[in-house]
């Protein structure tokens, strides 16, 4: 049963959770499972019901919720909802630790850290590398960055959500690595979707093909270590080049051809093959494919 307690009846908690969407509820449940006492708040009513039944106390306002604990975990929709709800209670947060697990850009996280510093708030930003059912399991990891001392003081409690990984003292580091990991994931999805579209254009089902795709993607992910070493060394021949860019770029035309031959109109990997060809035209055909990163690192004038 949901109980909205009067401020005076709230007891001190180990953690407060602001935001009980799908992710906020999963985080709060994992804290309860780890035997933490928790206070929860959500904008709209009803989402706290199961948590209250499991032992959480529900706060009627953000101010009541932040008063109940010294560690505040925020999991709202976006930066605007963070500012809208925490801005008015900034002075009450003085001396407390705020952990923002709302997805942010690095710039937003750095701005929030500045705001927190102005109000004497210890600020840690986070990036959740999990979907709600993974929270509290070994499969989940969560990136944190910002105030190292505050992170160290609470890392044990963060472990209830998933493995904590400290990304750096730059408050934007967790957000940057979060978005970089998601970029890798969507790039993989883009290639896989293009691959499945090709197969589906030729046969009535793709499920039988998936084990081959998984096997191939798994084997090729082994190349990432050497790719990273070449990027770090600015040397795209480091460790020896097995399949050079000139050969790969020449073969890239086949991707346009097969899309056209199958009567399809979209080639999701065309932007990559264009960059490969450009790098060859610039005289780097003997490099490994990691050489393309030089074009991705080109900054705006
Ligand atoms: N769910 C996922 O798979 C991903 C995994 C990676 C991390 N993301 C990020 O987590 C943040 C929250 O995501 P969520 O899944 O909990 O999202 P929703 O279920 O849509 O819940 C949104 C909560 O935010 C509250 N909210 C929205 N706007 C406001 C506002 N202006 N003032 C106060 N609260 C607000 C909303 O409240 P209500 O609609 O229930 O009243 C929910 O509590 C997010 O950054 C993901 O990118 C999740």
mmCIF file of C-alpha atoms and ligand atoms in Angstrom:
data_model
loop_
_atom_site.group_PDB
_atom_site.id
_atom_site.type_symbol
_atom_site.label_atom_id
_atom_site.label_comp_id
_atom_site.label_asym_id
_atom_site.label_seq_id
_atom_site.Cartn_x
_atom_site.Cartn_y
_atom_site.Cartn_z
ATOM 1 C CA UNK A 1 0.000 0.000 0.000
ATOM 2 C CA UNK A 2 1.362 3.463 -0.874
ATOM 3 C CA UNK A 3 1.885 5.720 2.122
ATOM 4 C CA UNK A 4 2.775 9.366 1.685
ATOM 5 C CA UNK A 5 4.260 10.246 5.018
ATOM 6 C CA UNK A 6 4.143 13.685 6.607
ATOM 7 C CA UNK A 7 7.651 15.226 6.708
ATOM 8 C CA UNK A 8 7.820 14.877 10.481
ATOM 9 C CA UNK A 9 7.234 11.116 10.296
ATOM 10 C CA UNK A 10 10.056 10.395 7.837
ATOM 11 C CA UNK A 11 12.882 8.481 9.450
ATOM 12 C CA UNK A 12 16.515 8.906 8.362
ATOM 13 C CA UNK A 13 17.367 6.584 5.471
ATOM 14 C CA UNK A 14 20.546 5.223 4.019
ATOM 15 C CA UNK A 15 19.619 6.497 0.546
ATOM 16 C CA UNK A 16 16.964 8.621 -1.110
ATOM 17 C CA UNK A 17 15.818 7.962 -4.662
ATOM 18 C CA UNK A 18 14.335 10.735 -6.783
ATOM 19 C CA UNK A 19 12.526 9.380 -9.850
ATOM 20 C CA UNK A 20 10.706 6.079 -9.973
ATOM 21 C CA UNK A 21 10.520 5.389 -13.664
ATOM 22 C CA UNK A 22 11.472 1.902 -14.885
ATOM 23 C CA UNK A 23 15.125 2.479 -14.016
ATOM 24 C CA UNK A 24 14.570 4.372 -10.763
ATOM 25 C CA UNK A 25 12.335 1.579 -9.439
ATOM 26 C CA UNK A 26 14.895 -1.081 -10.400
ATOM 27 C CA UNK A 27 17.659 0.835 -8.585
ATOM 28 C CA UNK A 28 15.507 1.324 -5.488
ATOM 29 C CA UNK A 29 14.497 -2.359 -5.401
ATOM 30 C CA UNK A 30 18.150 -3.420 -5.621
ATOM 31 C CA UNK A 31 19.002 -1.139 -2.664
ATOM 32 C CA UNK A 32 16.202 -2.709 -0.620
ATOM 33 C CA UNK A 33 17.465 -6.173 -1.535
ATOM 34 C CA UNK A 34 20.880 -5.146 -0.226
ATOM 35 C CA UNK A 35 19.190 -4.229 3.083
ATOM 36 C CA UNK A 36 19.500 -0.462 2.771
ATOM 37 C CA UNK A 37 16.799 1.701 4.275
ATOM 38 C CA UNK A 38 15.456 3.945 1.528
ATOM 39 C CA UNK A 39 13.189 6.915 0.939
ATOM 40 C CA UNK A 40 11.631 7.394 -2.477
ATOM 41 C CA UNK A 41 9.944 10.221 -4.327
ATOM 42 C CA UNK A 42 8.275 10.390 -7.709
ATOM 43 C CA UNK A 43 6.489 13.246 -9.462
ATOM 44 C CA UNK A 44 3.319 11.289 -10.133
ATOM 45 C CA UNK A 45 1.739 9.017 -7.570
ATOM 46 C CA UNK A 46 1.462 5.218 -7.639
ATOM 47 C CA UNK A 47 4.931 4.193 -8.838
ATOM 48 C CA UNK A 48 6.113 3.805 -5.236
ATOM 49 C CA UNK A 49 3.500 1.192 -4.290
ATOM 50 C CA UNK A 50 5.610 -1.970 -4.638
ATOM 51 C CA UNK A 51 8.612 -0.287 -3.050
ATOM 52 C CA UNK A 52 6.589 0.851 -0.051
ATOM 53 C CA UNK A 53 5.188 -2.661 0.295
ATOM 54 C CA UNK A 54 8.788 -3.915 0.293
ATOM 55 C CA UNK A 55 9.869 -1.504 3.047
ATOM 56 C CA UNK A 56 10.640 1.872 1.431
ATOM 57 C CA UNK A 57 9.220 5.055 2.862
ATOM 58 C CA UNK A 58 7.604 7.428 0.415
ATOM 59 C CA UNK A 59 8.178 11.181 0.627
ATOM 60 C CA UNK A 60 5.464 13.569 -0.488
ATOM 61 C CA UNK A 61 7.881 16.213 -1.822
ATOM 62 C CA UNK A 62 11.440 16.463 -3.115
ATOM 63 C CA UNK A 63 12.317 18.555 -0.048
ATOM 64 C CA UNK A 64 11.082 15.818 2.294
ATOM 65 C CA UNK A 65 12.926 13.171 0.294
ATOM 66 C CA UNK A 66 16.279 14.945 0.351
ATOM 67 C CA UNK A 67 15.936 15.662 4.070
ATOM 68 C CA UNK A 68 15.656 11.932 4.775
ATOM 69 C CA UNK A 69 19.169 10.878 3.644
ATOM 70 C CA UNK A 70 22.687 12.172 3.034
ATOM 71 C CA UNK A 71 23.050 10.180 -0.200
ATOM 72 C CA UNK A 72 20.594 11.181 -2.921
ATOM 73 C CA UNK A 73 20.331 9.062 -6.078
ATOM 74 C CA UNK A 74 18.643 10.884 -8.942
ATOM 75 C CA UNK A 75 17.213 8.984 -11.903
ATOM 76 C CA UNK A 76 14.935 11.341 -13.779
ATOM 77 C CA UNK A 77 14.218 11.622 -17.470
ATOM 78 C CA UNK A 78 16.766 14.260 -18.474
ATOM 79 C CA UNK A 79 18.877 17.216 -17.468
ATOM 80 C CA UNK A 80 15.883 19.588 -17.522
ATOM 81 C CA UNK A 81 13.934 17.445 -15.048
ATOM 82 C CA UNK A 82 17.008 17.247 -12.776
ATOM 83 C CA UNK A 83 17.353 21.039 -12.720
ATOM 84 C CA UNK A 84 13.632 21.628 -12.338
ATOM 85 C CA UNK A 85 13.415 19.402 -9.245
ATOM 86 C CA UNK A 86 16.786 19.801 -7.540
ATOM 87 C CA UNK A 87 17.302 23.504 -8.245
ATOM 88 C CA UNK A 88 14.722 24.615 -5.648
ATOM 89 C CA UNK A 89 16.251 22.403 -2.896
ATOM 90 C CA UNK A 90 19.903 23.275 -3.567
ATOM 91 C CA UNK A 91 20.451 24.807 -0.140
ATOM 92 C CA UNK A 92 18.986 21.739 1.616
ATOM 93 C CA UNK A 93 21.468 19.589 -0.291
ATOM 94 C CA UNK A 94 24.495 21.414 1.136
ATOM 95 C CA UNK A 95 26.974 18.846 2.525
ATOM 96 C CA UNK A 96 25.095 15.877 1.016
ATOM 97 C CA UNK A 97 26.168 13.610 -1.842
ATOM 98 C CA UNK A 98 24.089 13.726 -5.020
ATOM 99 C CA UNK A 99 24.580 10.934 -7.533
ATOM 100 C CA UNK A 100 22.998 11.721 -10.867
ATOM 101 C CA UNK A 101 22.166 8.568 -12.827
ATOM 102 C CA UNK A 102 19.988 10.490 -15.271
ATOM 103 C CA UNK A 103 21.483 10.190 -18.749
ATOM 104 C CA UNK A 104 23.409 13.386 -19.474
ATOM 105 C CA UNK A 105 25.872 14.745 -21.981
ATOM 106 C CA UNK A 106 29.386 15.435 -20.657
ATOM 107 C CA UNK A 107 28.654 19.165 -20.897
ATOM 108 C CA UNK A 108 25.471 18.846 -18.841
ATOM 109 C CA UNK A 109 27.301 16.810 -16.193
ATOM 110 C CA UNK A 110 30.076 19.416 -15.948
ATOM 111 C CA UNK A 111 27.503 22.209 -15.593
ATOM 112 C CA UNK A 112 25.709 20.289 -12.838
ATOM 113 C CA UNK A 113 29.032 19.752 -11.052
ATOM 114 C CA UNK A 114 29.619 23.518 -11.190
ATOM 115 C CA UNK A 115 26.133 24.162 -9.803
ATOM 116 C CA UNK A 116 26.738 21.598 -7.050
ATOM 117 C CA UNK A 117 30.055 23.167 -6.089
ATOM 118 C CA UNK A 118 28.407 26.591 -5.813
ATOM 119 C CA UNK A 119 25.983 25.099 -3.281
ATOM 120 C CA UNK A 120 28.448 22.946 -1.332
ATOM 121 C CA UNK A 121 26.975 19.707 -2.699
ATOM 122 C CA UNK A 122 29.219 16.672 -3.309
ATOM 123 C CA UNK A 123 28.401 15.646 -6.888
ATOM 124 C CA UNK A 124 28.980 12.376 -8.696
ATOM 125 C CA UNK A 125 27.611 11.822 -12.195
ATOM 126 C CA UNK A 126 26.855 8.348 -13.494
ATOM 127 C CA UNK A 127 26.076 6.370 -16.617
ATOM 128 C CA UNK A 128 24.061 3.190 -16.269
ATOM 129 C CA UNK A 129 25.273 0.412 -18.552
ATOM 130 C CA UNK A 130 22.253 -1.818 -18.064
ATOM 131 C CA UNK A 131 18.555 -2.043 -18.749
ATOM 132 C CA UNK A 132 16.204 -2.269 -15.736
ATOM 133 C CA UNK A 133 16.046 -6.108 -15.491
ATOM 134 C CA UNK A 134 19.864 -6.228 -15.356
ATOM 135 C CA UNK A 135 20.086 -3.927 -12.306
ATOM 136 C CA UNK A 136 21.421 -5.774 -9.256
ATOM 137 C CA UNK A 137 22.861 -8.585 -11.397
ATOM 138 C CA UNK A 138 26.474 -9.319 -12.355
ATOM 139 C CA UNK A 139 25.694 -8.224 -15.918
ATOM 140 C CA UNK A 140 25.216 -4.571 -14.912
ATOM 141 C CA UNK A 141 27.975 -2.009 -14.565
ATOM 142 C CA UNK A 142 27.640 1.654 -13.787
ATOM 143 C CA UNK A 143 30.148 4.365 -14.645
ATOM 144 C CA UNK A 144 30.755 7.137 -12.130
ATOM 145 C CA UNK A 145 32.804 10.331 -12.362
ATOM 146 C CA UNK A 146 33.413 13.532 -10.465
ATOM 147 C CA UNK A 147 34.031 13.782 -6.732
ATOM 148 C CA UNK A 148 36.370 10.833 -6.019
ATOM 149 C CA UNK A 149 36.120 11.125 -2.251
ATOM 150 C CA UNK A 150 32.327 11.026 -2.327
ATOM 151 C CA UNK A 151 32.456 8.088 -4.734
ATOM 152 C CA UNK A 152 34.880 6.136 -2.537
ATOM 153 C CA UNK A 153 32.752 6.782 0.527
ATOM 154 C CA UNK A 154 29.689 5.211 -1.122
ATOM 155 C CA UNK A 155 31.064 2.741 -3.690
ATOM 156 C CA UNK A 156 29.990 -0.175 -1.506
ATOM 157 C CA UNK A 157 26.386 1.025 -1.579
ATOM 158 C CA UNK A 158 26.573 1.634 -5.340
ATOM 159 C CA UNK A 159 27.556 -2.023 -5.751
ATOM 160 C CA UNK A 160 23.920 -2.949 -5.036
ATOM 161 C CA UNK A 161 22.981 -1.545 -8.499
ATOM 162 C CA UNK A 162 25.751 -3.229 -10.494
ATOM 163 C CA UNK A 163 29.537 -3.174 -10.600
ATOM 164 C CA UNK A 164 30.711 0.400 -9.960
ATOM 165 C CA UNK A 165 33.421 1.651 -12.345
ATOM 166 C CA UNK A 166 35.077 5.019 -11.646
ATOM 167 C CA UNK A 167 35.696 6.770 -14.978
ATOM 168 C CA UNK A 168 37.610 9.818 -13.728
ATOM 169 C CA UNK A 169 37.455 13.038 -11.750
ATOM 170 C CA UNK A 170 36.215 15.030 -14.757
ATOM 171 C CA UNK A 171 32.467 15.088 -13.965
ATOM 172 C CA UNK A 172 31.753 14.576 -17.690
ATOM 173 C CA UNK A 173 33.816 11.364 -17.961
ATOM 174 C CA UNK A 174 31.038 8.917 -17.093
ATOM 175 C CA UNK A 175 28.623 10.569 -19.531
ATOM 176 C CA UNK A 176 31.242 10.541 -22.293
ATOM 177 C CA UNK A 177 32.066 6.850 -21.804
ATOM 178 C CA UNK A 178 28.360 5.992 -21.484
ATOM 179 C CA UNK A 179 27.621 7.662 -24.831
ATOM 180 C CA UNK A 180 30.752 6.113 -26.383
ATOM 181 C CA UNK A 181 29.624 2.636 -25.288
ATOM 182 C CA UNK A 182 26.129 3.265 -26.657
ATOM 183 C CA UNK A 183 27.694 4.491 -29.908
ATOM 184 C CA UNK A 184 29.537 1.168 -30.168
ATOM 185 C CA UNK A 185 26.320 -0.707 -29.455
ATOM 186 C CA UNK A 186 24.284 1.176 -32.055
ATOM 187 C CA UNK A 187 27.072 0.801 -34.600
ATOM 188 C CA UNK A 188 26.933 -2.953 -34.011
ATOM 189 C CA UNK A 189 23.116 -2.880 -34.293
ATOM 190 C CA UNK A 190 23.375 -0.867 -37.527
ATOM 191 C CA UNK A 191 25.693 -3.440 -39.089
ATOM 192 C CA UNK A 192 23.596 -6.322 -37.798
ATOM 193 C CA UNK A 193 20.352 -4.816 -39.082
ATOM 194 C CA UNK A 194 21.904 -4.228 -42.512
ATOM 195 C CA UNK A 195 23.196 -7.780 -42.478
ATOM 196 C CA UNK A 196 19.805 -9.223 -41.501
ATOM 197 C CA UNK A 197 18.057 -7.080 -44.127
ATOM 198 C CA UNK A 198 20.332 -8.531 -46.809
ATOM 199 C CA UNK A 199 19.623 -12.093 -45.720
ATOM 200 C CA UNK A 200 15.888 -11.443 -45.273
ATOM 201 C CA UNK A 201 15.738 -10.023 -48.816
ATOM 202 C CA UNK A 202 16.834 -13.448 -50.060
ATOM 203 C CA UNK A 203 15.083 -15.906 -47.730
ATOM 204 C CA UNK A 204 11.932 -16.048 -45.580
ATOM 205 C CA UNK A 205 13.646 -16.133 -42.196
ATOM 206 C CA UNK A 206 16.845 -14.827 -40.640
ATOM 207 C CA UNK A 207 16.934 -16.737 -37.341
ATOM 208 C CA UNK A 208 18.991 -19.581 -38.810
ATOM 209 C CA UNK A 209 21.595 -17.032 -39.942
ATOM 210 C CA UNK A 210 22.000 -15.366 -36.539
ATOM 211 C CA UNK A 211 24.451 -17.907 -35.041
ATOM 212 C CA UNK A 212 26.809 -17.185 -37.949
ATOM 213 C CA UNK A 213 26.450 -13.439 -37.412
ATOM 214 C CA UNK A 214 27.122 -13.769 -33.682
ATOM 215 C CA UNK A 215 30.138 -15.964 -34.348
ATOM 216 C CA UNK A 216 31.562 -13.495 -36.861
ATOM 217 C CA UNK A 217 30.946 -10.372 -34.757
ATOM 218 C CA UNK A 218 32.437 -12.163 -31.719
ATOM 219 C CA UNK A 219 35.561 -13.174 -33.652
ATOM 220 C CA UNK A 220 36.042 -9.702 -35.146
ATOM 221 C CA UNK A 221 35.633 -7.943 -31.790
ATOM 222 C CA UNK A 222 38.993 -9.514 -30.944
ATOM 223 C CA UNK A 223 40.564 -6.930 -33.279
ATOM 224 C CA UNK A 224 39.624 -4.028 -30.993
ATOM 225 C CA UNK A 225 42.707 -4.352 -28.788
ATOM 226 C CA UNK A 226 45.139 -3.886 -31.679
ATOM 227 C CA UNK A 227 42.960 -1.140 -33.143
ATOM 228 C CA UNK A 228 43.137 0.777 -29.856
ATOM 229 C CA UNK A 229 46.916 0.263 -29.593
ATOM 230 C CA UNK A 230 47.345 1.669 -33.129
ATOM 231 C CA UNK A 231 45.165 4.691 -32.280
ATOM 232 C CA UNK A 232 47.096 5.331 -29.039
ATOM 233 C CA UNK A 233 50.407 5.149 -30.937
ATOM 234 C CA UNK A 234 49.178 7.155 -33.977
ATOM 235 C CA UNK A 235 50.698 4.255 -35.909
ATOM 236 C CA UNK A 236 48.216 2.379 -38.094
ATOM 237 C CA UNK A 237 50.728 -0.270 -39.083
ATOM 238 C CA UNK A 238 51.627 -1.176 -35.489
ATOM 239 C CA UNK A 239 51.613 -4.923 -34.901
ATOM 240 C CA UNK A 240 51.482 -5.653 -38.636
ATOM 241 C CA UNK A 241 48.702 -5.099 -41.150
ATOM 242 C CA UNK A 242 46.901 -8.229 -42.314
ATOM 243 C CA UNK A 243 44.103 -6.687 -44.402
ATOM 244 C CA UNK A 244 45.088 -3.220 -45.511
ATOM 245 C CA UNK A 245 42.730 -0.316 -46.074
ATOM 246 C CA UNK A 246 43.247 -0.235 -49.876
ATOM 247 C CA UNK A 247 42.076 -3.843 -50.131
ATOM 248 C CA UNK A 248 39.174 -3.254 -47.754
ATOM 249 C CA UNK A 249 38.070 -0.033 -49.495
ATOM 250 C CA UNK A 250 38.158 -1.772 -52.889
ATOM 251 C CA UNK A 251 35.922 -4.494 -51.466
ATOM 252 C CA UNK A 252 33.586 -1.913 -49.980
ATOM 253 C CA UNK A 253 31.986 -1.341 -53.383
ATOM 254 C CA UNK A 254 30.464 -4.797 -53.000
ATOM 255 C CA UNK A 255 28.257 -3.518 -50.188
ATOM 256 C CA UNK A 256 26.613 -0.952 -52.482
ATOM 257 C CA UNK A 257 26.350 -3.604 -55.213
ATOM 258 C CA UNK A 258 24.683 -6.249 -53.047
ATOM 259 C CA UNK A 259 22.148 -3.715 -51.720
ATOM 260 C CA UNK A 260 21.283 -2.716 -55.295
ATOM 261 C CA UNK A 261 21.254 -6.328 -56.556
ATOM 262 C CA UNK A 262 18.790 -7.300 -53.837
ATOM 263 C CA UNK A 263 16.563 -4.382 -54.893
ATOM 264 C CA UNK A 264 17.104 -2.546 -51.590
ATOM 265 C CA UNK A 265 17.547 1.182 -51.198
ATOM 266 C CA UNK A 266 19.455 1.767 -47.953
ATOM 267 C CA UNK A 267 23.047 0.937 -47.049
ATOM 268 C CA UNK A 268 23.683 1.826 -43.403
ATOM 269 C CA UNK A 269 27.419 1.240 -43.598
ATOM 270 C CA UNK A 270 27.940 3.518 -46.608
ATOM 271 C CA UNK A 271 29.247 6.418 -44.411
ATOM 272 C CA UNK A 272 32.034 4.157 -43.129
ATOM 273 C CA UNK A 273 33.036 2.866 -46.544
ATOM 274 C CA UNK A 274 33.117 6.460 -47.856
ATOM 275 C CA UNK A 275 35.627 7.351 -45.119
ATOM 276 C CA UNK A 276 37.716 4.276 -45.943
ATOM 277 C CA UNK A 277 37.896 5.347 -49.601
ATOM 278 C CA UNK A 278 38.761 8.917 -48.626
ATOM 279 C CA UNK A 279 41.607 7.716 -46.419
ATOM 280 C CA UNK A 280 42.976 5.596 -49.286
ATOM 281 C CA UNK A 281 42.713 8.572 -51.654
ATOM 282 C CA UNK A 282 44.719 10.582 -49.084
ATOM 283 C CA UNK A 283 47.583 8.078 -49.416
ATOM 284 C CA UNK A 284 46.978 5.761 -46.463
ATOM 285 C CA UNK A 285 46.039 2.593 -48.343
ATOM 286 C CA UNK A 286 48.760 0.558 -46.631
ATOM 287 C CA UNK A 287 47.369 1.351 -43.173
ATOM 288 C CA UNK A 288 45.080 -0.829 -41.114
ATOM 289 C CA UNK A 289 41.398 0.097 -40.994
ATOM 290 C CA UNK A 290 41.934 1.929 -37.653
ATOM 291 C CA UNK A 291 43.476 4.685 -39.770
ATOM 292 C CA UNK A 292 39.922 5.957 -40.464
ATOM 293 C CA UNK A 293 39.838 7.317 -36.900
ATOM 294 C CA UNK A 294 42.013 10.213 -38.131
ATOM 295 C CA UNK A 295 39.032 11.475 -40.141
ATOM 296 C CA UNK A 296 36.681 10.985 -37.176
ATOM 297 C CA UNK A 297 39.058 13.025 -35.007
ATOM 298 C CA UNK A 298 38.926 16.015 -37.341
ATOM 299 C CA UNK A 299 37.684 18.928 -35.258
ATOM 300 C CA UNK A 300 35.469 21.799 -36.313
ATOM 301 C CA UNK A 301 37.514 24.830 -37.426
HETATM 302 N N1 LIG B 1 15.417 2.302 -19.048
HETATM 303 C C1 LIG B 1 16.550 2.071 -19.678
HETATM 304 O O1 LIG B 1 16.724 1.055 -20.327
HETATM 305 C C2 LIG B 1 17.709 3.072 -19.674
HETATM 306 C C3 LIG B 1 19.021 2.410 -19.363
HETATM 307 C C4 LIG B 1 20.170 3.368 -19.284
HETATM 308 C C5 LIG B 1 19.838 4.588 -18.434
HETATM 309 N N2 LIG B 1 18.562 5.156 -18.811
HETATM 310 C C6 LIG B 1 18.314 6.500 -18.246
HETATM 311 O O2 LIG B 1 17.729 6.476 -16.944
HETATM 312 C C7 LIG B 1 16.905 7.619 -16.781
HETATM 313 C C8 LIG B 1 15.515 7.201 -16.348
HETATM 314 O O3 LIG B 1 15.050 6.251 -17.262
HETATM 315 P P1 LIG B 1 13.718 5.416 -16.994
HETATM 316 O O4 LIG B 1 13.829 4.151 -17.758
HETATM 317 O O5 LIG B 1 13.439 5.318 -15.553
HETATM 318 O O6 LIG B 1 12.659 6.386 -17.714
HETATM 319 P P2 LIG B 1 11.074 6.479 -17.471
HETATM 320 O O7 LIG B 1 10.508 5.158 -17.125
HETATM 321 O O8 LIG B 1 10.547 7.183 -18.678
HETATM 322 O O9 LIG B 1 10.929 7.425 -16.178
HETATM 323 C C9 LIG B 1 11.255 8.806 -16.207
HETATM 324 C C10 LIG B 1 11.228 9.330 -14.799
HETATM 325 O O10 LIG B 1 11.468 10.737 -14.832
HETATM 326 C C11 LIG B 1 10.376 11.408 -14.211
HETATM 327 N N3 LIG B 1 10.224 12.711 -14.801
HETATM 328 C C12 LIG B 1 10.198 13.047 -16.109
HETATM 329 N N4 LIG B 1 10.080 14.379 -16.242
HETATM 330 C C13 LIG B 1 9.994 14.892 -14.983
HETATM 331 C C14 LIG B 1 9.863 16.199 -14.457
HETATM 332 N N5 LIG B 1 9.803 17.252 -15.261
HETATM 333 N N6 LIG B 1 9.801 16.338 -13.126
HETATM 334 C C15 LIG B 1 9.871 15.273 -12.293
HETATM 335 N N7 LIG B 1 10.017 13.991 -12.723
HETATM 336 C C16 LIG B 1 10.076 13.819 -14.062
HETATM 337 C C17 LIG B 1 9.188 10.493 -14.422
HETATM 338 O O11 LIG B 1 8.191 10.857 -13.502
HETATM 339 P P3 LIG B 1 6.642 10.441 -13.764
HETATM 340 O O12 LIG B 1 6.388 10.627 -15.257
HETATM 341 O O13 LIG B 1 6.508 9.016 -13.349
HETATM 342 O O14 LIG B 1 5.864 11.362 -12.935
HETATM 343 C C18 LIG B 1 9.840 9.145 -14.140
HETATM 344 O O15 LIG B 1 10.027 8.953 -12.776
HETATM 345 C C19 LIG B 1 16.889 8.361 -18.127
HETATM 346 O O16 LIG B 1 17.796 9.441 -18.093
HETATM 347 C C20 LIG B 1 17.358 7.299 -19.103
HETATM 348 O O17 LIG B 1 18.019 7.844 -20.236
HETATM 349 C C21 LIG B 1 17.446 4.238 -18.718
#
